Amino acid sequence: MKKLSRLIATSAIALSIAIHPVSGWTLEPAYAAAAQSEIKVLLDDKAIAFSPSPVQLDGYTLVPMRPIFEALQAEVSWEPQSKTIFATKGGTVISLKLGSRQATVNGKSQQLDAPAQLLQGSTMVPLRFVSEALGAQVSWDGATRTIGIRSLEQLLLDDAEQQTDTDTDTYGYETMSFSEIVYRYDDSIVTIETDRGQGSGMVVDDRWILTNFHVVSDASEGTVELTTGKSLRINGIVAYDEDADLAIIETASSIGELPVVIDQSHIFFKGDPVIAIGSPKGFRNTASEGVVSNIHYDGGINYIQTTAAIDQGSSGGALFDEYGEVIGITTSMIPDTTANLNLAVSSEHVWPLIEQAQRTTKKAAFLPSSLPDSLSGATTAEIAKLMEDEFSSLWTEAGPTKLTGWRVNRDAKGWLVIEAYIDPSFYMVYADKIAQDMRYWALNIGSELQRMLPNQPVEVLVHYEREFSFEPRGFAANEVTALGNNKWKVSYPVIQLQSQDRGHIKIGH
């Protein structure tokens, strides 16, 4: 079921605060001048119970927030500082601010005929706007003072009952089999190789590839590898959205493959079948099948959760729906779970990026490094600040962790000693699993320090440190410190890097 209107729906990750009226903030109850006969509201021919009852202001109907959103199967939350209501459903995100005639649907501003407001101690919202924003149809019967709402789900069911062609959806869109989608678009999915790593991408124009921002953000050179064996040099980034983790890169010559079709409806539901194509672990153009298992909204970005298998290297790959259209860009996975939790950025965020790329007059180029060319003459405090800003995040197979407590000093032999601390709980649980990721992190920081301080011997130490209420055994004498009051501290390095013209790395204890 699809293609009803340009809507998105999602359930929220970050919107978890309970809805409640805003005490001390209210509007004058202009509706109270005269008694009105009660307005009835029917959703899919069933009455919705409201308390307080719906009211009309200047010909527009306002209803209590919670009952209408719940009836339309949307999740709601309240942001008290900005006095803003958030509602999410399937793939649509709505925000309304109390007293404001401006609302947003999927980030786009819309003018309201009547603002959301506090009346009779209840937060009231404009019924027609809320219903239509969530894909429903609204009608008014003046004789009976009845509002009829036809939900998106019911509209689709109504049309499905009239459907006679089982190979097309309600609106005439042909569904495709797994093999048909792969046959048509497999050559449109590419592998991206850069000097920083490997990822996936998809053809969106003759020389444009859509991928994840993190695949190319730190790169200074790279190639696009086609299924034909052809390798194309990357000129650089044409446009990017760091928040949505999306980028469009330009190849030096024509790609010569069919561009994928980017979904524009943004209507999808839990349970819809999907297909992911990408290059997990470097296995090029691997196809996997699954379903939309959930939909999330976090930090202004819509994510599709799917059971279609992905892995490292799949970033930037395509998530197709059963119509052969790209509804998501595969981005990340949740490791160490049997729940098969994989995420893709919704294609909603692609179209603004394509428009940005079409408008730009800048030449495609890789992004400049956030690191300086040299640290010659920098103080230890300046180096510590740079390390904290640029190298605190340690991304691992078990998820990200933060390195803290950065300090830098020069010892008596002229070495620059850089120290930080890993989260002890994270390390104790995942030490074996993250060893290779810690090594990659050390290789990266070692390479950059050699570049910025070419003649300086450097030692980088990342410590595990934790306090205990007993005296731990089995450690070297210099790894256990008595703190008094029946407290002991254990501290030892879990990453040890020594670097100058060459580097040496030791991982683990």
Short mmCIF file of C-alpha atoms in Angstrom, two decimals:
data_model
loop_
_atom_site.label_atom_id
_atom_site.label_comp_id
_atom_site.label_asym_id
_atom_site.label_seq_id
_atom_site.Cartn_x
_atom_site.Cartn_y
_atom_site.Cartn_z
CA MET A 1 0.00 0.00 0.00
CA LYS A 2 1.54 3.27 -1.09
CA LYS A 3 1.47 6.53 -3.02
CA LEU A 4 -1.49 8.25 -1.36
CA SER A 5 0.20 11.60 -0.77
CA ARG A 6 3.58 13.11 0.05
CA LEU A 7 3.57 12.12 3.69
CA ILE A 8 5.99 10.45 6.09
CA ALA A 9 5.16 8.57 9.17
CA THR A 10 7.32 7.46 12.03
CA SER A 11 7.30 6.36 15.64
CA ALA A 12 9.58 8.42 17.84
CA ILE A 13 12.90 7.48 19.46
CA ALA A 14 13.59 10.74 21.24
CA LEU A 15 10.06 11.91 21.95
CA SER A 16 9.30 10.18 25.22
CA ILE A 17 8.02 12.94 27.52
CA ALA A 18 4.41 12.56 28.56
CA ILE A 19 1.85 15.00 27.19
CA HIS A 20 0.32 17.41 29.64
CA PRO A 21 -1.22 20.89 29.52
CA VAL A 22 1.07 23.86 29.98
CA SER A 23 0.24 25.31 33.35
CA GLY A 24 0.26 29.09 33.52
CA TRP A 25 -0.09 29.50 29.73
CA THR A 26 -3.57 29.94 28.29
CA LEU A 27 -5.66 31.85 25.78
CA GLU A 28 -8.95 33.54 26.42
CA PRO A 29 -11.84 31.09 25.83
CA ALA A 30 -13.43 33.01 22.98
CA TYR A 31 -15.63 30.05 22.23
CA ALA A 32 -17.52 30.45 25.51
CA ALA A 33 -19.67 33.38 24.40
CA ALA A 34 -22.59 31.17 23.51
CA ALA A 35 -23.60 27.58 23.98
CA GLN A 36 -23.29 25.41 20.90
CA SER A 37 -25.01 22.20 20.08
CA GLU A 38 -22.51 19.40 20.50
CA ILE A 39 -20.34 18.51 17.53
CA LYS A 40 -20.02 14.79 16.80
CA VAL A 41 -16.85 13.33 15.35
CA LEU A 42 -16.85 9.96 13.58
CA LEU A 43 -13.65 8.17 12.63
CA ASP A 44 -14.25 5.39 10.11
CA ASP A 45 -17.94 5.58 11.11
CA LYS A 46 -17.22 5.16 14.83
CA ALA A 47 -17.71 8.00 17.31
CA ILE A 48 -14.70 9.47 19.14
CA ALA A 49 -15.34 10.43 22.75
CA PHE A 50 -13.87 13.83 23.67
CA SER A 51 -13.60 15.54 27.04
CA PRO A 52 -13.97 18.46 26.88
CA SER A 53 -16.20 18.47 23.83
CA PRO A 54 -15.04 19.83 20.45
CA VAL A 55 -15.42 23.60 20.04
CA GLN A 56 -15.58 25.86 17.01
CA LEU A 57 -13.61 29.10 16.70
CA ASP A 58 -14.26 31.23 13.63
CA GLY A 59 -15.66 28.20 11.85
CA TYR A 60 -12.72 25.90 12.66
CA THR A 61 -13.06 22.91 14.98
CA LEU A 62 -10.64 22.30 17.84
CA VAL A 63 -10.54 19.00 19.72
CA PRO A 64 -8.55 17.66 22.69
CA MET A 65 -5.13 16.59 21.54
CA ARG A 66 -4.70 13.15 23.06
CA PRO A 67 -7.98 11.52 21.87
CA ILE A 68 -7.61 12.65 18.25
CA PHE A 69 -3.97 11.61 17.92
CA GLU A 70 -4.59 8.27 19.61
CA ALA A 71 -7.63 7.61 17.42
CA LEU A 72 -5.50 8.28 14.34
CA GLN A 73 -2.81 5.91 15.74
CA ALA A 74 -0.19 8.64 16.18
CA GLU A 75 2.28 9.00 19.05
CA VAL A 76 2.47 12.37 20.79
CA SER A 77 4.92 14.12 23.09
CA TRP A 78 5.39 17.54 24.62
CA GLU A 79 8.46 19.80 24.66
CA PRO A 80 7.86 22.15 27.62
CA GLN A 81 10.56 24.75 26.92
CA SER A 82 9.24 25.65 23.47
CA LYS A 83 5.61 24.69 24.30
CA THR A 84 5.56 22.46 21.24
CA ILE A 85 3.48 19.37 20.49
CA PHE A 86 5.13 16.61 18.45
CA ALA A 87 3.14 13.84 16.80
CA THR A 88 4.51 10.96 14.76
CA LYS A 89 2.85 8.21 12.82
CA GLY A 90 4.28 5.67 10.48
CA GLY A 91 6.39 8.17 8.52
CA THR A 92 4.86 11.59 9.29
CA VAL A 93 6.21 14.04 11.85
CA ILE A 94 4.03 16.98 12.92
CA SER A 95 4.88 19.83 15.27
CA LEU A 96 2.51 22.50 16.58
CA LYS A 97 3.39 25.28 18.98
CA LEU A 98 0.72 26.57 21.34
CA GLY A 99 -0.66 29.90 20.16
CA SER A 100 1.15 29.80 16.81
CA ARG A 101 -0.52 29.70 13.41
CA GLN A 102 2.57 28.02 11.98
CA ALA A 103 2.96 24.24 12.07
CA THR A 104 5.40 21.89 10.38
CA VAL A 105 4.86 18.57 8.64
CA ASN A 106 8.06 16.66 7.95
CA GLY A 107 10.04 19.86 8.41
CA LYS A 108 7.92 21.96 6.02
CA SER A 109 6.03 24.96 7.38
CA GLN A 110 2.26 25.14 7.01
CA GLN A 111 -0.16 27.94 7.87
CA LEU A 112 -2.93 27.06 10.33
CA ASP A 113 -6.44 28.52 10.24
CA ALA A 114 -6.59 28.14 14.02
CA PRO A 115 -3.67 27.60 16.41
CA ALA A 116 -3.35 24.90 19.03
CA GLN A 117 -4.30 26.35 22.40
CA LEU A 118 -5.19 25.61 26.00
CA LEU A 119 -8.97 25.64 26.57
CA GLN A 120 -10.87 24.33 29.61
CA GLY A 121 -7.60 22.95 30.97
CA SER A 122 -7.04 20.81 27.87
CA THR A 123 -4.66 21.22 24.94
CA MET A 124 -6.86 21.66 21.86
CA VAL A 125 -5.66 21.17 18.29
CA PRO A 126 -7.23 21.94 14.88
CA LEU A 127 -9.00 18.77 13.83
CA ARG A 128 -8.87 19.19 10.05
CA PHE A 129 -5.15 20.02 9.97
CA VAL A 130 -4.20 17.10 12.23
CA SER A 131 -6.35 14.62 10.33
CA GLU A 132 -5.24 15.64 6.85
CA ALA A 133 -1.58 15.82 7.87
CA LEU A 134 -1.88 12.16 8.89
CA GLY A 135 -3.34 11.21 5.52
CA ALA A 136 -7.03 11.17 6.49
CA GLN A 137 -9.98 12.76 4.70
CA VAL A 138 -12.37 15.07 6.55
CA SER A 139 -16.00 15.92 5.74
CA TRP A 140 -18.63 18.12 7.44
CA ASP A 141 -22.37 17.52 7.68
CA GLY A 142 -23.88 20.83 8.74
CA ALA A 143 -27.37 19.42 9.21
CA THR A 144 -26.28 16.96 11.89
CA ARG A 145 -23.19 18.92 13.02
CA THR A 146 -21.11 15.83 12.37
CA ILE A 147 -17.51 15.65 11.25
CA GLY A 148 -16.56 12.50 9.39
CA ILE A 149 -12.94 11.35 9.25
CA ARG A 150 -11.71 8.60 6.96
CA SER A 151 -8.32 7.37 8.20
CA LEU A 152 -5.44 6.66 5.85
CA GLU A 153 -5.66 2.96 6.69
CA GLN A 154 -9.37 2.87 5.94
CA LEU A 155 -8.89 4.77 2.68
CA LEU A 156 -6.36 2.21 1.57
CA LEU A 157 -8.65 -0.65 2.60
CA ASP A 158 -11.58 0.95 0.80
CA ASP A 159 -9.57 1.24 -2.40
CA ALA A 160 -8.08 -2.22 -1.96
CA GLU A 161 -11.59 -3.69 -1.93
CA GLN A 162 -12.16 -2.16 -5.36
CA GLN A 163 -8.85 -3.43 -6.64
CA THR A 164 -9.17 -5.97 -9.41
CA ASP A 165 -5.59 -6.19 -10.67
CA THR A 166 -3.59 -8.19 -8.12
CA ASP A 167 -0.27 -7.21 -9.75
CA THR A 168 -0.70 -3.51 -9.06
CA ASP A 169 -1.37 -1.51 -5.94
CA THR A 170 -4.34 0.76 -5.26
CA TYR A 171 -3.04 3.53 -7.49
CA GLY A 172 -1.78 1.43 -10.38
CA TYR A 173 1.81 1.02 -9.24
CA GLU A 174 3.22 -2.33 -10.24
CA THR A 175 4.79 -4.46 -7.57
CA MET A 176 8.00 -6.29 -8.37
CA SER A 177 9.47 -9.55 -7.16
CA PHE A 178 12.77 -9.74 -5.27
CA SER A 179 14.57 -11.05 -8.34
CA GLU A 180 13.00 -8.41 -10.62
CA ILE A 181 14.27 -5.59 -8.41
CA VAL A 182 17.75 -7.07 -8.24
CA TYR A 183 17.79 -7.67 -12.00
CA ARG A 184 16.79 -4.09 -12.76
CA TYR A 185 18.91 -2.20 -10.22
CA ASP A 186 21.85 -4.38 -9.20
CA ASP A 187 24.19 -2.53 -11.58
CA SER A 188 22.94 0.78 -10.14
CA ILE A 189 24.43 -0.06 -6.73
CA VAL A 190 28.16 0.60 -6.42
CA THR A 191 31.01 0.00 -4.01
CA ILE A 192 32.91 3.06 -2.80
CA GLU A 193 36.60 2.70 -1.94
CA THR A 194 38.40 5.63 -0.29
CA ASP A 195 41.66 6.20 1.52
CA ARG A 196 39.64 5.99 4.77
CA GLY A 197 37.50 2.90 4.18
CA GLN A 198 34.84 1.19 2.13
CA GLY A 199 31.11 1.74 1.72
CA SER A 200 28.24 1.51 -0.73
CA GLY A 201 26.33 3.94 -2.93
CA MET A 202 23.69 4.21 -5.63
CA VAL A 203 23.54 5.95 -8.99
CA VAL A 204 21.23 9.00 -9.01
CA ASP A 205 22.57 10.75 -12.13
CA ASP A 206 25.08 10.16 -14.90
CA ARG A 207 28.00 11.20 -12.66
CA TRP A 208 26.37 11.38 -9.22
CA ILE A 209 26.39 8.74 -6.50
CA LEU A 210 24.26 8.96 -3.35
CA THR A 211 25.87 7.53 -0.22
CA ASN A 212 26.24 8.11 3.53
CA PHE A 213 28.18 11.19 4.59
CA HIS A 214 30.35 9.16 6.94
CA VAL A 215 31.55 7.03 4.02
CA VAL A 216 33.31 10.00 2.39
CA SER A 217 33.53 12.74 5.04
CA ASP A 218 37.16 12.09 6.00
CA ALA A 219 38.36 10.92 2.59
CA SER A 220 40.84 12.76 0.39
CA GLU A 221 40.59 10.41 -2.59
CA GLY A 222 38.59 7.42 -3.74
CA THR A 223 37.00 5.38 -6.49
CA VAL A 224 33.58 4.04 -7.40
CA GLU A 225 33.62 0.34 -8.31
CA LEU A 226 30.91 -0.90 -10.69
CA THR A 227 29.62 -4.45 -11.07
CA THR A 228 31.13 -4.48 -14.57
CA GLY A 229 34.60 -4.21 -13.04
CA LYS A 230 34.92 -0.60 -14.16
CA SER A 231 36.58 1.78 -11.66
CA LEU A 232 35.79 5.52 -11.68
CA ARG A 233 37.78 8.17 -9.84
CA ILE A 234 35.81 10.35 -7.42
CA ASN A 235 36.16 14.10 -8.00
CA GLY A 236 34.73 14.92 -4.60
CA ILE A 237 31.51 15.80 -2.76
CA VAL A 238 28.83 17.81 -4.57
CA ALA A 239 26.40 18.22 -1.66
CA TYR A 240 25.98 16.78 1.82
CA ASP A 241 23.74 16.77 4.89
CA GLU A 242 25.78 15.84 7.93
CA ASP A 243 22.72 15.58 10.20
CA ALA A 244 20.99 13.11 7.88
CA ASP A 245 24.35 11.41 7.15
CA LEU A 246 23.89 11.75 3.39
CA ALA A 247 26.17 12.93 0.60
CA ILE A 248 26.23 13.07 -3.19
CA ILE A 249 29.63 12.50 -4.79
CA GLU A 250 30.71 13.14 -8.38
CA THR A 251 32.67 10.75 -10.55
CA ALA A 252 35.32 11.94 -12.99
CA SER A 253 33.55 10.29 -15.94
CA SER A 254 30.15 8.96 -16.94
CA ILE A 255 28.83 6.05 -14.87
CA GLY A 256 26.67 4.66 -17.66
CA GLU A 257 24.22 2.82 -15.41
CA LEU A 258 20.49 3.24 -14.76
CA PRO A 259 19.79 5.71 -11.91
CA VAL A 260 17.66 4.35 -9.09
CA VAL A 261 14.18 5.77 -8.50
CA ILE A 262 13.97 7.68 -5.21
CA ASP A 263 10.58 7.32 -3.51
CA GLN A 264 8.65 10.57 -3.21
CA SER A 265 5.53 9.42 -1.37
CA HIS A 266 7.23 8.52 1.93
CA ILE A 267 4.32 6.26 2.81
CA PHE A 268 5.40 2.95 4.23
CA PHE A 269 4.21 0.76 7.06
CA LYS A 270 5.57 -1.76 9.50
CA GLY A 271 5.49 -5.13 7.80
CA ASP A 272 6.07 -3.80 4.28
CA PRO A 273 8.58 -5.99 2.35
CA VAL A 274 11.97 -4.43 1.51
CA ILE A 275 15.25 -5.40 -0.16
CA ALA A 276 18.70 -4.08 0.76
CA ILE A 277 21.58 -4.07 -1.73
CA GLY A 278 25.09 -3.03 -0.72
CA SER A 279 28.59 -4.30 -0.03
CA PRO A 280 28.74 -5.63 3.55
CA LYS A 281 32.29 -6.57 4.59
CA GLY A 282 33.32 -5.82 1.01
CA PHE A 283 31.10 -8.54 -0.51
CA ARG A 284 29.91 -6.44 -3.41
CA ASN A 285 26.26 -6.04 -4.29
CA THR A 286 24.91 -8.42 -1.68
CA ALA A 287 21.09 -8.51 -1.69
CA SER A 288 19.05 -9.31 1.40
CA GLU A 289 15.32 -9.44 2.00
CA GLY A 290 13.31 -8.30 5.02
CA VAL A 291 10.49 -6.08 6.21
CA VAL A 292 10.07 -2.63 7.68
CA SER A 293 10.16 -3.61 11.36
CA ASN A 294 9.74 -0.11 12.81
CA ILE A 295 10.03 3.57 11.97
CA HIS A 296 11.81 6.10 14.14
CA TYR A 297 12.29 9.85 14.42
CA ASP A 298 15.42 11.14 16.14
CA GLY A 299 16.97 14.59 16.06
CA GLY A 300 14.92 15.70 13.06
CA ILE A 301 15.82 12.61 11.01
CA ASN A 302 13.49 9.78 10.00
CA TYR A 303 14.91 6.26 10.17
CA ILE A 304 13.49 3.03 8.80
CA GLN A 305 14.22 0.00 10.95
CA THR A 306 14.45 -3.16 8.89
CA THR A 307 15.18 -6.86 9.19
CA ALA A 308 16.98 -6.84 5.83
CA ALA A 309 20.52 -7.83 6.80
CA ILE A 310 23.34 -5.28 6.51
CA ASP A 311 26.83 -4.97 8.01
CA GLN A 312 29.93 -2.81 7.93
CA GLY A 313 30.43 -1.74 4.33
CA SER A 314 26.68 -1.59 3.66
CA SER A 315 26.61 2.11 4.58
CA GLY A 316 25.21 4.10 1.66
CA GLY A 317 23.45 1.11 0.12
CA ALA A 318 19.87 1.09 -1.13
CA LEU A 319 16.73 -0.10 0.67
CA PHE A 320 14.09 -0.82 -1.96
CA ASP A 321 10.36 -1.24 -1.43
CA GLU A 322 8.27 -3.75 -3.37
CA TYR A 323 7.76 -1.17 -6.14
CA GLY A 324 11.47 -0.98 -6.89
CA GLU A 325 11.85 2.48 -5.40
CA VAL A 326 14.50 3.49 -2.86
CA ILE A 327 12.82 4.33 0.44
CA GLY A 328 15.98 4.38 2.53
CA ILE A 329 19.76 4.56 2.57
CA THR A 330 21.20 1.77 4.73
CA THR A 331 23.23 3.42 7.47
CA SER A 332 23.88 1.38 10.61
CA MET A 333 23.17 -1.79 12.53
CA ILE A 334 22.73 -2.68 16.20
CA PRO A 335 25.25 -5.42 17.01
CA ASP A 336 25.07 -8.20 19.61
CA THR A 337 21.36 -8.86 19.30
CA THR A 338 19.24 -11.58 17.75
CA ALA A 339 16.52 -9.02 16.95
CA ASN A 340 18.10 -8.12 13.57
CA LEU A 341 18.03 -4.35 14.12
CA ASN A 342 19.21 -2.38 11.09
CA LEU A 343 18.59 1.26 10.23
CA ALA A 344 18.24 3.24 7.01
CA VAL A 345 17.84 7.01 6.59
CA SER A 346 14.47 7.73 5.01
CA SER A 347 14.52 8.89 1.38
CA GLU A 348 12.60 11.95 2.57
CA HIS A 349 15.99 13.55 3.22
CA VAL A 350 17.36 12.82 -0.26
CA TRP A 351 15.30 15.25 -2.31
CA PRO A 352 16.51 18.42 -0.54
CA LEU A 353 20.06 17.12 -1.05
CA ILE A 354 19.50 16.56 -4.77
CA GLU A 355 18.07 20.09 -5.05
CA GLN A 356 21.14 21.42 -3.22
CA ALA A 357 23.41 19.58 -5.65
CA GLN A 358 21.50 20.93 -8.65
CA ARG A 359 21.76 24.53 -7.37
CA THR A 360 25.41 24.51 -6.37
CA THR A 361 27.96 26.31 -8.51
CA LYS A 362 30.93 24.97 -6.52
CA LYS A 363 33.29 22.44 -8.01
CA ALA A 364 33.06 18.95 -6.50
CA ALA A 365 35.79 18.50 -3.88
CA PHE A 366 36.60 16.44 -0.83
CA LEU A 367 36.08 18.20 2.48
CA PRO A 368 39.11 19.82 4.09
CA SER A 369 40.48 18.02 7.13
CA SER A 370 39.36 19.31 10.52
CA LEU A 371 42.92 18.69 11.73
CA PRO A 372 45.71 21.26 11.29
CA ASP A 373 48.61 20.70 8.90
CA SER A 374 51.06 20.90 11.79
CA LEU A 375 51.15 20.97 15.58
CA SER A 376 54.62 22.47 15.66
CA GLY A 377 54.73 25.06 18.43
CA ALA A 378 51.39 23.96 19.94
CA THR A 379 51.18 23.84 23.74
CA THR A 380 50.31 20.65 25.57
CA ALA A 381 46.96 22.21 26.50
CA GLU A 382 46.21 22.94 22.84
CA ILE A 383 47.14 19.40 21.83
CA ALA A 384 44.95 17.95 24.60
CA LYS A 385 42.01 20.07 23.40
CA LEU A 386 42.55 18.89 19.82
CA MET A 387 42.70 15.23 20.91
CA GLU A 388 39.47 15.62 22.88
CA ASP A 389 37.67 17.33 19.99
CA GLU A 390 38.86 14.99 17.22
CA PHE A 391 39.64 11.59 18.73
CA SER A 392 37.31 11.12 21.72
CA SER A 393 34.80 8.99 19.82
CA LEU A 394 35.76 5.33 19.53
CA TRP A 395 33.42 3.58 17.10
CA THR A 396 33.34 -0.17 17.55
CA GLU A 397 31.42 -3.24 16.46
CA ALA A 398 29.68 -3.09 19.86
CA GLY A 399 28.70 0.54 19.39
CA PRO A 400 30.35 3.89 20.15
CA THR A 401 32.10 4.83 23.38
CA LYS A 402 33.72 8.05 24.56
CA LEU A 403 37.31 8.52 25.67
CA THR A 404 37.61 11.06 28.48
CA GLY A 405 40.12 12.70 30.79
CA TRP A 406 42.58 13.74 28.08
CA ARG A 407 45.93 15.07 29.25
CA VAL A 408 49.22 15.73 27.48
CA ASN A 409 52.73 16.24 28.84
CA ARG A 410 56.35 16.05 27.73
CA ASP A 411 58.58 13.70 29.71
CA ALA A 412 62.26 14.05 30.61
CA LYS A 413 63.34 12.21 27.45
CA GLY A 414 61.43 14.56 25.16
CA TRP A 415 58.51 12.24 24.41
CA LEU A 416 55.05 13.72 23.98
CA VAL A 417 52.79 11.55 26.19
CA ILE A 418 49.04 11.66 25.44
CA GLU A 419 46.66 9.91 27.85
CA ALA A 420 42.90 9.28 28.01
CA TYR A 421 40.48 6.88 29.71
CA ILE A 422 37.98 4.39 28.30
CA ASP A 423 34.59 3.72 29.90
CA PRO A 424 35.47 0.82 32.25
CA SER A 425 32.03 -0.81 32.05
CA PHE A 426 32.07 -0.76 28.25
CA TYR A 427 35.57 -2.20 28.17
CA MET A 428 34.83 -4.99 30.65
CA VAL A 429 31.86 -6.19 28.59
CA TYR A 430 33.26 -5.77 25.07
CA ALA A 431 37.07 -5.97 25.43
CA ASP A 432 37.47 -9.03 23.20
CA LYS A 433 34.99 -7.83 20.57
CA ILE A 434 36.42 -4.31 20.17
CA ALA A 435 40.15 -5.14 20.04
CA GLN A 436 40.35 -4.72 16.28
CA ASP A 437 38.40 -1.45 16.39
CA MET A 438 40.78 -0.11 19.04
CA ARG A 439 43.69 -1.05 16.79
CA TYR A 440 42.15 0.84 13.85
CA TRP A 441 41.60 3.85 16.12
CA ALA A 442 45.25 3.71 17.22
CA LEU A 443 46.46 3.40 13.62
CA ASN A 444 44.41 6.45 12.67
CA ILE A 445 45.59 8.67 15.52
CA GLY A 446 49.17 7.46 15.04
CA SER A 447 49.09 8.32 11.34
CA GLU A 448 47.72 11.79 12.00
CA LEU A 449 50.25 12.49 14.77
CA GLN A 450 53.10 11.44 12.48
CA ARG A 451 51.80 13.88 9.87
CA MET A 452 51.32 16.78 12.29
CA LEU A 453 54.47 16.10 14.37
CA PRO A 454 56.83 14.32 11.93
CA ASN A 455 59.97 14.40 14.10
CA GLN A 456 58.38 14.07 17.51
CA PRO A 457 58.38 10.75 19.43
CA VAL A 458 54.81 10.27 20.70
CA GLU A 459 53.25 7.83 23.14
CA VAL A 460 49.46 7.45 23.34
CA LEU A 461 48.01 5.60 26.33
CA VAL A 462 44.31 4.81 26.81
CA HIS A 463 43.70 3.52 30.32
CA TYR A 464 41.13 1.29 31.96
CA GLU A 465 40.55 2.66 35.46
CA ARG A 466 38.07 1.62 38.16
CA GLU A 467 37.71 1.77 41.94
CA PHE A 468 36.92 -1.27 44.11
CA SER A 469 35.83 -1.80 47.72
CA PHE A 470 38.23 -4.75 48.01
CA GLU A 471 41.90 -5.13 47.19
CA PRO A 472 42.03 -6.73 43.71
CA ARG A 473 44.48 -9.55 43.11
CA GLY A 474 46.48 -10.67 40.10
CA PHE A 475 47.62 -7.21 38.98
CA ALA A 476 51.11 -5.74 38.85
CA ALA A 477 52.07 -3.68 41.88
CA ASN A 478 51.99 -0.42 39.90
CA GLU A 479 48.44 -1.16 38.64
CA VAL A 480 46.73 -1.14 42.06
CA THR A 481 46.65 1.93 44.31
CA ALA A 482 45.31 2.00 47.87
CA LEU A 483 43.03 5.02 48.28
CA GLY A 484 42.18 4.53 51.97
CA ASN A 485 38.75 3.92 53.52
CA ASN A 486 38.74 0.38 52.08
CA LYS A 487 39.01 1.67 48.51
CA TRP A 488 41.47 0.58 45.83
CA LYS A 489 41.99 1.81 42.30
CA VAL A 490 43.01 -0.40 39.39
CA SER A 491 44.53 1.34 36.37
CA TYR A 492 46.33 -0.08 33.34
CA PRO A 493 46.67 0.82 29.64
CA VAL A 494 44.48 -1.01 27.12
CA ILE A 495 45.81 0.88 24.10
CA GLN A 496 49.52 1.64 23.87
CA LEU A 497 50.88 3.43 20.82
CA GLN A 498 54.44 4.58 20.21
CA SER A 499 55.09 6.54 17.08
CA GLN A 500 57.64 8.63 15.22
CA ASP A 501 58.80 7.58 11.76
CA ARG A 502 57.16 4.20 12.44
CA GLY A 503 54.53 3.06 14.89
CA HIS A 504 54.06 0.22 17.36
CA ILE A 505 50.67 -0.67 18.82
CA LYS A 506 49.74 -2.94 21.70
CA ILE A 507 46.07 -3.66 22.43
CA GLY A 508 44.71 -5.17 25.62
CA HIS A 509 46.19 -5.88 29.04
#
